PDB file of C-alpha atoms in Angstrom:
ATOM      1  CA  UNK A  26      73.680  42.856 116.865  1.00 79.00           C
ATOM      2  CA  UNK A  27      74.715  44.596 113.657  1.00 85.00           C
ATOM      3  CA  UNK A  28      75.716  42.082 111.002  1.00 88.00           C
ATOM      4  CA  UNK A  29      75.896  44.471 108.046  1.00 89.00           C
ATOM      5  CA  UNK A  30      78.918  43.846 105.788  1.00 90.00           C
ATOM      6  CA  UNK A  31      80.171  47.350 106.563  1.00 91.00           C
ATOM      7  CA  UNK A  32      80.234  46.825 110.351  1.00 94.00           C
ATOM      8  CA  UNK A  33      81.683  43.315 110.198  1.00 95.00           C
ATOM      9  CA  UNK A  34      84.346  44.268 107.638  1.00 94.00           C
ATOM     10  CA  UNK A  35      85.447  47.218 109.808  1.00 94.00           C
ATOM     11  CA  UNK A  36      85.719  44.963 112.864  1.00 95.00           C
ATOM     12  CA  UNK A  37      87.612  42.269 110.965  1.00 95.00           C
ATOM     13  CA  UNK A  38      89.986  44.808 109.389  1.00 94.00           C
ATOM     14  CA  UNK A  39      90.702  46.197 112.887  1.00 94.00           C
ATOM     15  CA  UNK A  40      91.408  42.675 114.096  1.00 93.00           C
ATOM     16  CA  UNK A  41      93.760  42.062 111.146  1.00 93.00           C
ATOM     17  CA  UNK A  42      95.666  45.314 111.712  1.00 92.00           C
ATOM     18  CA  UNK A  43      96.005  44.614 115.434  1.00 92.00           C
ATOM     19  CA  UNK A  44      97.206  41.034 115.065  1.00 90.00           C
ATOM     20  CA  UNK A  45      99.315  41.288 111.937  1.00 85.00           C
ATOM     21  CA  UNK A  46     101.339  44.481 111.789  1.00 85.00           C
ATOM     22  CA  UNK A  47     102.397  44.061 108.153  1.00 86.00           C
ATOM     23  CA  UNK A  48      98.769  44.794 107.184  1.00 85.00           C
ATOM     24  CA  UNK A  49      98.462  47.917 109.360  1.00 86.00           C
ATOM     25  CA  UNK A  50      98.868  50.359 106.451  1.00 88.00           C
ATOM     26  CA  UNK A  51      96.425  48.397 104.310  1.00 89.00           C
ATOM     27  CA  UNK A  52      93.639  48.248 106.880  1.00 92.00           C
ATOM     28  CA  UNK A  53      91.073  50.159 104.832  1.00 92.00           C
ATOM     29  CA  UNK A  54      91.977  48.298 101.641  1.00 90.00           C
ATOM     30  CA  UNK A  55      91.329  45.058 103.527  1.00 92.00           C
ATOM     31  CA  UNK A  56      88.044  46.459 104.898  1.00 93.00           C
ATOM     32  CA  UNK A  57      86.975  47.278 101.330  1.00 90.00           C
ATOM     33  CA  UNK A  58      87.792  43.790 100.055  1.00 90.00           C
ATOM     34  CA  UNK A  59      86.156  42.069 103.016  1.00 91.00           C
ATOM     35  CA  UNK A  60      83.017  44.175 102.552  1.00 90.00           C
ATOM     36  CA  UNK A  61      82.748  42.903  98.961  1.00 87.00           C
ATOM     37  CA  UNK A  62      83.383  39.316 100.029  1.00 88.00           C
ATOM     38  CA  UNK A  63      80.887  39.405 102.917  1.00 90.00           C
ATOM     39  CA  UNK A  64      78.122  41.088 100.898  1.00 87.00           C
ATOM     40  CA  UNK A  65      78.635  38.570  98.095  1.00 86.00           C
ATOM     41  CA  UNK A  66      78.585  35.697 100.559  1.00 88.00           C
ATOM     42  CA  UNK A  67      75.329  36.946 102.110  1.00 90.00           C
ATOM     43  CA  UNK A  68      73.749  37.148  98.685  1.00 89.00           C
ATOM     44  CA  UNK A  69      74.965  33.732  97.557  1.00 90.00           C
ATOM     45  CA  UNK A  70      73.839  32.002 100.776  1.00 93.00           C
ATOM     46  CA  UNK A  71      70.432  33.748 100.749  1.00 93.00           C
ATOM     47  CA  UNK A  72      69.785  32.864  97.109  1.00 93.00           C
ATOM     48  CA  UNK A  73      70.825  29.235  97.615  1.00 94.00           C
ATOM     49  CA  UNK A  74      68.820  28.867 100.840  1.00 96.00           C
ATOM     50  CA  UNK A  75      65.593  30.472  99.586  1.00 95.00           C
ATOM     51  CA  UNK A  76      66.058  28.836  96.163  1.00 96.00           C
ATOM     52  CA  UNK A  77      66.227  25.463  97.935  1.00 96.00           C
ATOM     53  CA  UNK A  78      63.022  26.198  99.867  1.00 96.00           C
ATOM     54  CA  UNK A  79      61.171  27.103  96.643  1.00 96.00           C
ATOM     55  CA  UNK A  80      62.765  24.183  94.776  1.00 96.00           C
ATOM     56  CA  UNK A  81      64.356  26.502  92.188  1.00 96.00           C
ATOM     57  CA  UNK A  82      67.972  26.281  93.339  1.00 96.00           C
ATOM     58  CA  UNK A  83      69.535  25.600  89.906  1.00 96.00           C
ATOM     59  CA  UNK A  84      67.561  28.439  88.290  1.00 96.00           C
ATOM     60  CA  UNK A  85      68.456  30.809  91.135  1.00 95.00           C
ATOM     61  CA  UNK A  86      72.179  30.019  90.766  1.00 94.00           C
ATOM     62  CA  UNK A  87      71.995  30.455  86.968  1.00 95.00           C
ATOM     63  CA  UNK A  88      70.272  33.845  87.403  1.00 94.00           C
ATOM     64  CA  UNK A  89      72.760  34.941  90.066  1.00 92.00           C
ATOM     65  CA  UNK A  90      75.892  34.016  88.103  1.00 90.00           C
ATOM     66  CA  UNK A  91      74.592  35.359  84.774  1.00 93.00           C
ATOM     67  CA  UNK A  92      73.884  38.753  86.325  1.00 91.00           C
ATOM     68  CA  UNK A  93      77.017  38.734  88.468  1.00 88.00           C
ATOM     69  CA  UNK A  94      79.344  37.895  85.567  1.00 88.00           C
ATOM     70  CA  UNK A  95      77.921  40.642  83.391  1.00 90.00           C
ATOM     71  CA  UNK A  96      77.815  43.214  86.149  1.00 88.00           C
ATOM     72  CA  UNK A  97      81.475  42.553  86.920  1.00 84.00           C
ATOM     73  CA  UNK A  98      82.343  44.322  83.650  1.00 86.00           C
ATOM     74  CA  UNK A  99      79.293  46.418  82.816  1.00 88.00           C
ATOM     75  CA  UNK A 100      78.629  47.951  86.237  1.00 85.00           C
ATOM     76  CA  UNK A 101      75.130  49.326  86.755  1.00 84.00           C
ATOM     77  CA  UNK A 102      73.029  51.567  88.922  1.00 82.00           C
ATOM     78  CA  UNK A 103      73.455  51.456  92.703  1.00 80.00           C
ATOM     79  CA  UNK A 104      71.054  51.976  95.555  1.00 82.00           C
ATOM     80  CA  UNK A 105      72.041  54.004  98.620  1.00 80.00           C
ATOM     81  CA  UNK A 106      71.562  51.510 101.439  1.00 83.00           C
ATOM     82  CA  UNK A 107      72.822  47.982 101.829  1.00 85.00           C
ATOM     83  CA  UNK A 108      69.548  46.464 103.050  1.00 86.00           C
ATOM     84  CA  UNK A 109      67.581  47.828 100.090  1.00 86.00           C
ATOM     85  CA  UNK A 110      70.184  46.461  97.674  1.00 86.00           C
ATOM     86  CA  UNK A 111      70.134  43.097  99.368  1.00 87.00           C
ATOM     87  CA  UNK A 112      66.337  42.899  99.333  1.00 88.00           C
ATOM     88  CA  UNK A 113      65.954  44.141  95.749  1.00 87.00           C
ATOM     89  CA  UNK A 114      68.571  41.828  94.265  1.00 89.00           C
ATOM     90  CA  UNK A 115      67.534  38.727  96.212  1.00 92.00           C
ATOM     91  CA  UNK A 116      63.831  39.187  95.402  1.00 93.00           C
ATOM     92  CA  UNK A 117      64.632  39.865  91.719  1.00 92.00           C
ATOM     93  CA  UNK A 118      66.825  36.781  91.390  1.00 94.00           C
ATOM     94  CA  UNK A 119      64.305  34.522  93.112  1.00 95.00           C
ATOM     95  CA  UNK A 120      61.355  35.839  91.112  1.00 96.00           C
ATOM     96  CA  UNK A 121      63.347  35.287  87.916  1.00 96.00           C
ATOM     97  CA  UNK A 122      64.110  31.727  89.047  1.00 96.00           C
ATOM     98  CA  UNK A 123      60.534  30.919  90.094  1.00 97.00           C
ATOM     99  CA  UNK A 124      58.968  32.356  86.929  1.00 97.00           C
ATOM    100  CA  UNK A 125      61.561  30.645  84.712  1.00 97.00           C
ATOM    101  CA  UNK A 126      61.070  27.240  86.299  1.00 96.00           C
ATOM    102  CA  UNK A 127      57.279  27.305  86.372  1.00 95.00           C
ATOM    103  CA  UNK A 128      56.339  29.418  83.362  1.00 95.00           C
ATOM    104  CA  UNK A 129      59.494  29.710  81.228  1.00 92.00           C
ATOM    105  CA  UNK A 130      58.214  27.213  78.647  1.00 91.00           C
ATOM    106  CA  UNK A 131      54.897  29.036  78.199  1.00 91.00           C
ATOM    107  CA  UNK A 132      56.322  32.544  78.249  1.00 91.00           C
ATOM    108  CA  UNK A 133      59.184  31.888  75.831  1.00 89.00           C
ATOM    109  CA  UNK A 134      58.644  33.536  72.450  1.00 90.00           C
ATOM    110  CA  UNK A 135      61.248  33.493  69.667  1.00 91.00           C
ATOM    111  CA  UNK A 136      60.298  36.949  68.394  1.00 94.00           C
ATOM    112  CA  UNK A 137      60.558  38.528  71.844  1.00 93.00           C
ATOM    113  CA  UNK A 138      63.763  36.592  72.551  1.00 93.00           C
ATOM    114  CA  UNK A 139      65.630  37.741  69.420  1.00 95.00           C
ATOM    115  CA  UNK A 140      64.327  41.299  69.798  1.00 95.00           C
ATOM    116  CA  UNK A 141      65.587  41.270  73.378  1.00 94.00           C
ATOM    117  CA  UNK A 142      68.999  39.995  72.286  1.00 95.00           C
ATOM    118  CA  UNK A 143      69.357  42.849  69.766  1.00 96.00           C
ATOM    119  CA  UNK A 144      68.089  45.473  72.211  1.00 96.00           C
ATOM    120  CA  UNK A 145      70.420  44.226  74.953  1.00 96.00           C
ATOM    121  CA  UNK A 146      73.451  44.373  72.658  1.00 96.00           C
ATOM    122  CA  UNK A 147      72.548  47.971  71.755  1.00 96.00           C
ATOM    123  CA  UNK A 148      72.112  49.025  75.406  1.00 96.00           C
ATOM    124  CA  UNK A 149      75.408  47.421  76.472  1.00 95.00           C
ATOM    125  CA  UNK A 150      77.279  48.840  73.465  1.00 96.00           C
ATOM    126  CA  UNK A 151      75.943  52.313  74.245  1.00 95.00           C
ATOM    127  CA  UNK A 152      75.967  52.498  78.044  1.00 92.00           C
ATOM    128  CA  UNK A 153      78.413  49.946  79.506  1.00 89.00           C
ATOM    129  CA  UNK A 154      80.291  50.311  81.736  1.00 89.00           C
ATOM    130  CA  UNK A 155      78.217  52.376  84.145  1.00 86.00           C
ATOM    131  CA  UNK A 156      80.502  52.968  87.098  1.00 85.00           C
ATOM    132  CA  UNK A 157      79.900  55.071  90.187  1.00 80.00           C
ATOM    133  CA  UNK A 158      82.359  55.115  93.084  1.00 78.00           C
ATOM    134  CA  UNK A 159      84.980  53.337  90.990  1.00 80.00           C
ATOM    135  CA  UNK A 160      84.513  55.629  87.985  1.00 81.00           C
ATOM    136  CA  UNK A 161      87.655  57.661  88.629  1.00 81.00           C
ATOM    137  CA  UNK A 162      89.816  54.583  89.094  1.00 81.00           C
ATOM    138  CA  UNK A 163      89.747  53.666  85.413  1.00 84.00           C
ATOM    139  CA  UNK A 164      90.830  55.536  82.296  1.00 88.00           C
ATOM    140  CA  UNK A 165      88.968  55.539  78.978  1.00 90.00           C
ATOM    141  CA  UNK A 166      91.016  52.678  77.583  1.00 91.00           C
ATOM    142  CA  UNK A 167      90.197  50.474  80.580  1.00 88.00           C
ATOM    143  CA  UNK A 168      86.512  51.430  80.357  1.00 90.00           C
ATOM    144  CA  UNK A 169      86.493  50.468  76.677  1.00 92.00           C
ATOM    145  CA  UNK A 170      87.993  47.144  77.652  1.00 91.00           C
ATOM    146  CA  UNK A 171      85.108  46.623  80.119  1.00 90.00           C
ATOM    147  CA  UNK A 172      82.627  47.456  77.347  1.00 94.00           C
ATOM    148  CA  UNK A 173      84.292  44.962  75.025  1.00 94.00           C
ATOM    149  CA  UNK A 174      84.300  42.260  77.725  1.00 93.00           C
ATOM    150  CA  UNK A 175      80.595  42.915  78.470  1.00 93.00           C
ATOM    151  CA  UNK A 176      79.745  42.486  74.791  1.00 96.00           C
ATOM    152  CA  UNK A 177      81.911  39.371  74.549  1.00 96.00           C
ATOM    153  CA  UNK A 178      80.052  37.904  77.525  1.00 94.00           C
ATOM    154  CA  UNK A 179      76.706  38.726  75.908  1.00 96.00           C
ATOM    155  CA  UNK A 180      77.852  36.911  72.781  1.00 97.00           C
ATOM    156  CA  UNK A 181      78.948  33.974  74.943  1.00 96.00           C
ATOM    157  CA  UNK A 182      75.494  33.756  76.558  1.00 95.00           C
ATOM    158  CA  UNK A 183      73.827  34.038  73.152  1.00 96.00           C
ATOM    159  CA  UNK A 184      75.917  31.182  71.717  1.00 96.00           C
ATOM    160  CA  UNK A 185      75.305  29.150  74.882  1.00 95.00           C
ATOM    161  CA  UNK A 186      71.551  29.584  74.457  1.00 93.00           C
ATOM    162  CA  UNK A 187      71.689  28.848  70.724  1.00 93.00           C
ATOM    163  CA  UNK A 188      73.891  25.750  70.680  1.00 94.00           C
ATOM    164  CA  UNK A 189      74.385  24.261  74.139  1.00 94.00           C
ATOM    165  CA  UNK A 190      71.279  24.798  76.252  1.00 93.00           C
ATOM    166  CA  UNK A 191      68.131  23.162  74.945  1.00 91.00           C
ATOM    167  CA  UNK A 192      65.812  23.701  77.912  1.00 94.00           C
ATOM    168  CA  UNK A 193      63.879  26.885  77.109  1.00 94.00           C
ATOM    169  CA  UNK A 194      63.292  27.562  80.814  1.00 96.00           C
ATOM    170  CA  UNK A 195      67.037  28.074  81.360  1.00 96.00           C
ATOM    171  CA  UNK A 196      67.310  30.250  78.253  1.00 96.00           C
ATOM    172  CA  UNK A 197      64.403  32.299  79.627  1.00 95.00           C
ATOM    173  CA  UNK A 198      66.179  32.526  83.012  1.00 96.00           C
ATOM    174  CA  UNK A 199      69.525  33.634  81.501  1.00 96.00           C
ATOM    175  CA  UNK A 200      68.030  36.276  79.222  1.00 95.00           C
ATOM    176  CA  UNK A 201      65.648  37.627  81.842  1.00 95.00           C
ATOM    177  CA  UNK A 202      68.684  38.149  84.101  1.00 94.00           C
ATOM    178  CA  UNK A 203      70.557  39.839  81.251  1.00 95.00           C
ATOM    179  CA  UNK A 204      67.532  42.025  80.425  1.00 94.00           C
ATOM    180  CA  UNK A 205      67.316  43.138  84.067  1.00 92.00           C
ATOM    181  CA  UNK A 206      71.004  44.100  84.007  1.00 92.00           C
ATOM    182  CA  UNK A 207      70.466  45.953  80.725  1.00 93.00           C
ATOM    183  CA  UNK A 208      67.576  47.821  82.362  1.00 92.00           C
ATOM    184  CA  UNK A 209      69.921  49.082  85.124  1.00 89.00           C
ATOM    185  CA  UNK A 210      72.278  50.381  82.409  1.00 91.00           C
ATOM    186  CA  UNK A 211      69.582  52.246  80.471  1.00 91.00           C
ATOM    187  CA  UNK A 212      68.622  55.863  81.112  1.00 91.00           C
ATOM    188  CA  UNK A 213      65.002  54.914  81.865  1.00 92.00           C
ATOM    189  CA  UNK A 214      66.156  52.192  84.245  1.00 90.00           C
ATOM    190  CA  UNK A 215      68.456  54.635  86.026  1.00 88.00           C
ATOM    191  CA  UNK A 216      65.606  57.128  86.497  1.00 91.00           C
ATOM    192  CA  UNK A 217      63.122  54.492  87.693  1.00 90.00           C
ATOM    193  CA  UNK A 218      65.540  52.897  90.154  1.00 87.00           C
ATOM    194  CA  UNK A 219      66.787  56.222  91.541  1.00 86.00           C
ATOM    195  CA  UNK A 220      63.166  57.326  91.987  1.00 89.00           C
ATOM    196  CA  UNK A 221      62.310  54.105  93.829  1.00 86.00           C
ATOM    197  CA  UNK A 222      65.429  54.551  95.948  1.00 85.00           C
ATOM    198  CA  UNK A 223      64.345  58.087  96.835  1.00 87.00           C
ATOM    199  CA  UNK A 224      60.764  57.284  97.807  1.00 88.00           C
ATOM    200  CA  UNK A 225      61.720  54.260  99.940  1.00 83.00           C
ATOM    201  CA  UNK A 226      64.148  56.067 102.252  1.00 73.00           C
TER     202      UNK A 226
ATOM    203  CA  UNK B 114      96.795  30.950 120.882  1.00 66.00           C
ATOM    204  CA  UNK B 115      98.897  33.903 119.786  1.00 80.00           C
ATOM    205  CA  UNK B 116      99.952  31.972 116.691  1.00 84.00           C
ATOM    206  CA  UNK B 117      96.335  31.156 115.804  1.00 87.00           C
ATOM    207  CA  UNK B 118      95.338  34.826 116.180  1.00 86.00           C
ATOM    208  CA  UNK B 119      98.197  35.858 113.873  1.00 86.00           C
ATOM    209  CA  UNK B 120      97.369  33.154 111.355  1.00 88.00           C
ATOM    210  CA  UNK B 121      93.683  34.156 111.355  1.00 90.00           C
ATOM    211  CA  UNK B 122      94.653  37.796 110.806  1.00 90.00           C
ATOM    212  CA  UNK B 123      96.998  36.838 107.952  1.00 90.00           C
ATOM    213  CA  UNK B 124      94.313  34.776 106.210  1.00 90.00           C
ATOM    214  CA  UNK B 125      91.655  37.490 106.636  1.00 90.00           C
ATOM    215  CA  UNK B 126      94.107  40.136 105.441  1.00 89.00           C
ATOM    216  CA  UNK B 127      94.871  38.111 102.344  1.00 87.00           C
ATOM    217  CA  UNK B 128      91.161  37.541 101.602  1.00 86.00           C
ATOM    218  CA  UNK B 129      90.520  41.261 102.072  1.00 85.00           C
ATOM    219  CA  UNK B 130      93.340  42.287  99.748  1.00 85.00           C
ATOM    220  CA  UNK B 131      92.269  39.790  97.090  1.00 82.00           C
ATOM    221  CA  UNK B 132      88.639  40.922  97.434  1.00 80.00           C
ATOM    222  CA  UNK B 133      89.662  44.547  96.988  1.00 79.00           C
ATOM    223  CA  UNK B 134      91.119  43.736  93.554  1.00 77.00           C
ATOM    224  CA  UNK B 135      87.628  43.017  92.150  1.00 64.00           C
ATOM    225  CA  UNK B 136      86.799  44.938  89.006  1.00 53.00           C
ATOM    226  CA  UNK B 137      83.637  46.927  89.599  1.00 46.00           C
ATOM    227  CA  UNK B 138      80.428  45.633  91.068  1.00 47.00           C
ATOM    228  CA  UNK B 139      81.061  41.944  91.360  1.00 51.00           C
ATOM    229  CA  UNK B 140      77.542  40.809  92.080  1.00 55.00           C
ATOM    230  CA  UNK B 141      73.978  41.304  91.018  1.00 54.00           C
ATOM    231  CA  UNK B 142      74.078  43.674  93.852  1.00 60.00           C
ATOM    232  CA  UNK B 143      73.228  47.302  93.521  1.00 60.00           C
ATOM    233  CA  UNK B 144      75.465  47.872  96.513  1.00 70.00           C
ATOM    234  CA  UNK B 145      78.965  49.242  96.441  1.00 75.00           C
ATOM    235  CA  UNK B 146      81.186  49.691  99.512  1.00 78.00           C
ATOM    236  CA  UNK B 147      82.946  53.015 100.071  1.00 81.00           C
ATOM    237  CA  UNK B 148      86.315  53.013  98.357  1.00 82.00           C
ATOM    238  CA  UNK B 149      89.389  52.675 100.598  1.00 82.00           C
ATOM    239  CA  UNK B 150      90.763  55.953 101.915  1.00 80.00           C
ATOM    240  CA  UNK B 151      93.482  57.525  99.765  1.00 67.00           C
ATOM    241  CA  UNK B 152      96.232  57.178 102.407  1.00 54.00           C
ATOM    242  CA  UNK B 153      95.694  53.445 102.512  1.00 44.00           C
ATOM    243  CA  UNK B 154      95.915  53.124  98.701  1.00 40.00           C
ATOM    244  CA  UNK B 155      98.984  55.340  98.486  1.00 40.00           C
ATOM    245  CA  UNK B 156     100.755  53.400 101.209  1.00 40.00           C
ATOM    246  CA  UNK B 157     100.161  50.260  99.250  1.00 37.00           C
ATOM    247  CA  UNK B 158     101.821  51.728  96.180  1.00 32.00           C
TER     248      UNK B 158
END
């Protein structure tokens, strides 16, 4: 049984077009939207389930939403196949959560943290948004708006970590997630990830 | 039964259309579905 988001979204879009004629002309648009929704749902459920097993559920959700919010506006590198994407992102989120919960206090260093904040702002200001399939859908003005929103979100997370969150493990979790997103926006990150994608075909 | 099928299709269609309005990559995911075919987008406009 094939439960990939692509297969299921095609089947559901066919069902929609067959049973509700007003959607017939929008079948592929619906398939596209459902594919996003299903892939997001898979990721959310996997992260929550495995996070629960490892007793890091709150850290896993923080890592997931930090990365997801930023990526919504900044984009980032993509892998070719769904399963690889699913595996990479789920493992990354859970490792971030596990390390943050168990070692975040010991690993946190103010110098590294503030250096990371500065470096991340520079990478986002320079490279965001990094769009692929959707690149042609937006003009320069809209892309600049995405850049601005990415930077505003970074500032939001910085202020959150400075004034609201006092547990260093959560600050470690948030900024590790942000650093990983920044890595996918950088030129080195793009090369490394595309190379890994190529050799794991 | 027919009504339920139609209602299910309407709800799924609405979820699909709302989902398709997402900005770029909406998740941590490094996955991106193929964009809708041009005809479908044009019809919508």
